[in-house]
PDB file of C-alpha atoms in Angstrom:
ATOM      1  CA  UNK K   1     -36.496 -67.235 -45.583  1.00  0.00           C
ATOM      2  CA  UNK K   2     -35.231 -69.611 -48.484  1.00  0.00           C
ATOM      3  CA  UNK K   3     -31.922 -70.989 -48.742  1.00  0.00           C
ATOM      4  CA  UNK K   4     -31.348 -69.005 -52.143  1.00  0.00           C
ATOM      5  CA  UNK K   5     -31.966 -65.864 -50.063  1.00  0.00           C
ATOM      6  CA  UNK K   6     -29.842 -66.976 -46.949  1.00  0.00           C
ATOM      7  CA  UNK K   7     -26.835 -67.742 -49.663  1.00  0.00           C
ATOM      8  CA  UNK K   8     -27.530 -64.744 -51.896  1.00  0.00           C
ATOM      9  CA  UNK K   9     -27.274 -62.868 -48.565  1.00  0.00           C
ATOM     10  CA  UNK K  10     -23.983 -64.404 -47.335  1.00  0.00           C
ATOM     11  CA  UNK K  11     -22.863 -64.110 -50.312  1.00  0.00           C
ATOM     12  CA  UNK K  12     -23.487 -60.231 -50.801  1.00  0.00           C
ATOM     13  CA  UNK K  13     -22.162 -59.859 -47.373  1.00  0.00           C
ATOM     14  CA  UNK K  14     -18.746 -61.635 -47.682  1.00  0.00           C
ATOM     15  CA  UNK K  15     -18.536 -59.302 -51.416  1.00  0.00           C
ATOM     16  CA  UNK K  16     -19.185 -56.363 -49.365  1.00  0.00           C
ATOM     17  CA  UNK K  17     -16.677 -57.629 -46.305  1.00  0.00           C
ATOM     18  CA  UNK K  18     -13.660 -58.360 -49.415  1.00  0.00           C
ATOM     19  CA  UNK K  19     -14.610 -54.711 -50.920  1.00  0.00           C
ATOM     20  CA  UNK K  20     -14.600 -53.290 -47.836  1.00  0.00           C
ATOM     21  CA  UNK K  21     -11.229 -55.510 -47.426  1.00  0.00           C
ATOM     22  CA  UNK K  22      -9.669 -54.978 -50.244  1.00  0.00           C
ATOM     23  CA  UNK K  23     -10.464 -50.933 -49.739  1.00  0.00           C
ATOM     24  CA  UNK K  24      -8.770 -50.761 -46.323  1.00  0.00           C
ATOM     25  CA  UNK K  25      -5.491 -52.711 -48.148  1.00  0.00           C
ATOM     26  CA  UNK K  26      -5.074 -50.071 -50.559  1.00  0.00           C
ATOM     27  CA  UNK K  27      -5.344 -47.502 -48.108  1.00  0.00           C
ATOM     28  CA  UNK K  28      -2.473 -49.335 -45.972  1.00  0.00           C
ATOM     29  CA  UNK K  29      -0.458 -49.737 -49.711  1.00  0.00           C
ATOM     30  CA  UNK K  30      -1.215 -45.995 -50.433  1.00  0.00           C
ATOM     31  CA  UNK K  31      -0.075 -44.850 -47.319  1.00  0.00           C
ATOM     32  CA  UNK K  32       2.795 -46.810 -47.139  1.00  0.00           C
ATOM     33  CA  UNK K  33       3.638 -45.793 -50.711  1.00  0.00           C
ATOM     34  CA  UNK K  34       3.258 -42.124 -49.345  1.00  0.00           C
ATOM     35  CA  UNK K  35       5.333 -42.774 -46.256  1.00  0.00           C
ATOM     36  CA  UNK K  36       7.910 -44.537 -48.781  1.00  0.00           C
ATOM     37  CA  UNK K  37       8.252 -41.235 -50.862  1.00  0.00           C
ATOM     38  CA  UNK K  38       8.338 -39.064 -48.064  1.00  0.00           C
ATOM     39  CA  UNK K  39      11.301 -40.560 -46.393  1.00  0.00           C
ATOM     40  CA  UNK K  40      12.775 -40.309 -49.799  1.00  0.00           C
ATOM     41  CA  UNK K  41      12.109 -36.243 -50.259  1.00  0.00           C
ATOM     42  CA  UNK K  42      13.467 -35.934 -46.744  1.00  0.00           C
ATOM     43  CA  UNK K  43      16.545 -38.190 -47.548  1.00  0.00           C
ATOM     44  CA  UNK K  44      17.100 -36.155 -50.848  1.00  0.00           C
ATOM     45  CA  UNK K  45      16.277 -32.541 -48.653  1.00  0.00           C
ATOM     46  CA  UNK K  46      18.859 -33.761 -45.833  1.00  0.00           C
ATOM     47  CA  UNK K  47      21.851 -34.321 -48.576  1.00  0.00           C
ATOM     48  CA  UNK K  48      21.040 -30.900 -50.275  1.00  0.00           C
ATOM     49  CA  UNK K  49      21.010 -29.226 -46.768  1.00  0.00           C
ATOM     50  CA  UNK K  50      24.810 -29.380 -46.646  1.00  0.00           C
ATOM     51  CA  UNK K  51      25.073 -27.907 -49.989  1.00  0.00           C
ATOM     52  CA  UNK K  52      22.289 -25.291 -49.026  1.00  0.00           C
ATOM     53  CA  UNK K  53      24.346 -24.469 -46.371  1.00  0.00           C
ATOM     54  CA  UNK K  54      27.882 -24.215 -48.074  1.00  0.00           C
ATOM     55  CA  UNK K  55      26.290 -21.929 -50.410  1.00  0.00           C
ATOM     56  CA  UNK K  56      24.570 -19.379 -47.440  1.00  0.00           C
ATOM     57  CA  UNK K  57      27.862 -19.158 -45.626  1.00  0.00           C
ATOM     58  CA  UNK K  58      29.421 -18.680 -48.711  1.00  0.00           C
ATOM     59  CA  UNK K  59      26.815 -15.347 -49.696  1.00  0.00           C
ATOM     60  CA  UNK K  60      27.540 -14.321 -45.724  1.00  0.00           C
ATOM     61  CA  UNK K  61      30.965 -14.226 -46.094  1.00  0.00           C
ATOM     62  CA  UNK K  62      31.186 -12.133 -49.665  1.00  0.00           C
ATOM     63  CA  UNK K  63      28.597  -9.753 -48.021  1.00  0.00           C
ATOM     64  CA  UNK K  64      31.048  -9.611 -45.429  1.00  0.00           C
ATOM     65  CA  UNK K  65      33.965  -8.790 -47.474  1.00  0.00           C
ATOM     66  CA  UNK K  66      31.899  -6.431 -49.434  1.00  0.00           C
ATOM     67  CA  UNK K  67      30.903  -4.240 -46.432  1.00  0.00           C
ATOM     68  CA  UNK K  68      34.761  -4.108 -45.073  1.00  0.00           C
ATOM     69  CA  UNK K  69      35.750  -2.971 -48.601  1.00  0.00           C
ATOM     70  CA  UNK K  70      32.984  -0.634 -48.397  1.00  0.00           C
ATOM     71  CA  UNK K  71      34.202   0.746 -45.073  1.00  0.00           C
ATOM     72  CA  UNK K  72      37.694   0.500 -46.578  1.00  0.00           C
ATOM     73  CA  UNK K  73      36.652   2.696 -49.906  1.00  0.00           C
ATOM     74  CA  UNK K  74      34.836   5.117 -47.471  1.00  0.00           C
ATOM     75  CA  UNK K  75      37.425   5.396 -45.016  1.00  0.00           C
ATOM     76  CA  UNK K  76      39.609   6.160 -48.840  1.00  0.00           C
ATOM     77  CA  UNK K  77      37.302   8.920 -49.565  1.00  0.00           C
ATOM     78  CA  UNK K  78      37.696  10.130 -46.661  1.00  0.00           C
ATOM     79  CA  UNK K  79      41.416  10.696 -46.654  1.00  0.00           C
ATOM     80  CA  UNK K  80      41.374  11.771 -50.516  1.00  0.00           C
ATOM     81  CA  UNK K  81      38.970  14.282 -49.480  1.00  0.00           C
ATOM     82  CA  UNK K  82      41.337  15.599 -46.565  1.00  0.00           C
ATOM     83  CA  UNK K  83      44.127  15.451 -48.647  1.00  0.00           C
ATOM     84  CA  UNK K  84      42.428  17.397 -51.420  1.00  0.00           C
ATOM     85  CA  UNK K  85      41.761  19.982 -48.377  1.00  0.00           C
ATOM     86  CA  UNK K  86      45.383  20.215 -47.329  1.00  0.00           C
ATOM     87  CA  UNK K  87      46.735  20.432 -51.055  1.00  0.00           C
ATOM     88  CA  UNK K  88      43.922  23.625 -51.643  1.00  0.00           C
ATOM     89  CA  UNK K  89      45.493  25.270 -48.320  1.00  0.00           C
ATOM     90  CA  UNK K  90      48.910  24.474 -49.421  1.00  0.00           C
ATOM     91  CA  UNK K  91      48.279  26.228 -53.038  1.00  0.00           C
ATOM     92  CA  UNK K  92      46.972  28.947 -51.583  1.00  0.00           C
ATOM     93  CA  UNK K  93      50.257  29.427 -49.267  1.00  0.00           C
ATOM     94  CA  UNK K  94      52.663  28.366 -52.248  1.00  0.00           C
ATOM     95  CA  UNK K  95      50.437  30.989 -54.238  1.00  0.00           C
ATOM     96  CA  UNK K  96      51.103  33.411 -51.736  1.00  0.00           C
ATOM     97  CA  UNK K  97      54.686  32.598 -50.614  1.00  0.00           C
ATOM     98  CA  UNK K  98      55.224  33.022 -54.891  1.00  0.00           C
ATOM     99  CA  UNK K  99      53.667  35.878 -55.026  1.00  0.00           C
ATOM    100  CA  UNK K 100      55.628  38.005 -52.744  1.00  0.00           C
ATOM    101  CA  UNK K 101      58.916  36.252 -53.758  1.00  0.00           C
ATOM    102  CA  UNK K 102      57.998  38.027 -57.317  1.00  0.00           C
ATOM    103  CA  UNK K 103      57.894  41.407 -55.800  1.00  0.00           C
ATOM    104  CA  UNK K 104      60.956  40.488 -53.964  1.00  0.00           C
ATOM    105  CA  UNK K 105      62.575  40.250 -57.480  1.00  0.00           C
ATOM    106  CA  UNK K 106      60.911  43.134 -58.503  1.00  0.00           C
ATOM    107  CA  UNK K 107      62.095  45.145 -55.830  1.00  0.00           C
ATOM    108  CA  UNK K 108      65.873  43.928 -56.611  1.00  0.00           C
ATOM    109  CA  UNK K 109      65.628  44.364 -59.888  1.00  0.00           C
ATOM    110  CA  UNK K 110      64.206  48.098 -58.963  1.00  0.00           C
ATOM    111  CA  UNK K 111      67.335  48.727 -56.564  1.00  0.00           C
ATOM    112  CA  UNK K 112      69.615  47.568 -59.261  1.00  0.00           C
ATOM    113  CA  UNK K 113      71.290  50.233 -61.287  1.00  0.00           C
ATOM    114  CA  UNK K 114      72.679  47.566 -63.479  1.00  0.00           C
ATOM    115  CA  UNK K 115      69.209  46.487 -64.521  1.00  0.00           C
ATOM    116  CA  UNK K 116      67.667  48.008 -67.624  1.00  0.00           C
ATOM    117  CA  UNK K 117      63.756  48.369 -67.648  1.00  0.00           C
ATOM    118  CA  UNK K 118      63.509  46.614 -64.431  1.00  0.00           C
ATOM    119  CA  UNK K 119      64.613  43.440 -65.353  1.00  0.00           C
ATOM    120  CA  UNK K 120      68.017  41.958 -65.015  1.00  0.00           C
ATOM    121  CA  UNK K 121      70.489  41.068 -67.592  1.00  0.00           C
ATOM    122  CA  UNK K 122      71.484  37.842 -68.041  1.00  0.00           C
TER     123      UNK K 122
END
């Protein structure tokens, strides 16, 4: 072999050796720029965490409150629709107690000889 070939050969190979280099240093610089802006997703993640948080325990606790006002409005119905109950009974007694207190007047005003056409004078 000639000394132009022995020198174009070294020549190719240390070319080949600084591309090959050179490739393998980006690849450290790329990953480290990846590692670089990973920690810094995870740094920005870990402050909004807190806030993620806050806001979760906040939208438990209004569900929460909104279920015991729930039970609360039911429990309301419930007792408006007893009370409706007991006020229907009651009218029905009232109705009945006025009723028969009407023909009690009647019946005075019957017995009455002072009363003229069954109604008393006033």
């Amino acid at each position: 072999m000639s000394t132009t070939s022995v020198i174009v050969i070294i020549v190719v190979a240390v070319v080949v050796v600084a591309l090959v280099a050179g490739a393998l240093l980006l690849m450290r610089k790329r990953r480290a720029h990846q590692r670089v802006e990973a920690e810094g997703i995870r740094a920005r993640a870990t402050e909004q965490e807190f806030e993620v948080g806050q806001r979760e325990a906040r939208a438990d606790e209004i569900a929460a409150r909104s279920r015991a006002a729930k039970g609360e409005a039911d429990a309301k119905a419930a007792q408006a629709d007893q009370l409706a109950q007991q006020a229907h009974v009651h009218r029905g007694d009232a109705a009945d107690s006025r009723a028969d207190l009407d023909k009690e007047w009647e019946r005075a005003d019957k017995v009455d000889p002072d009363t003229k056409s069954g109604h008393a004078s006033e």
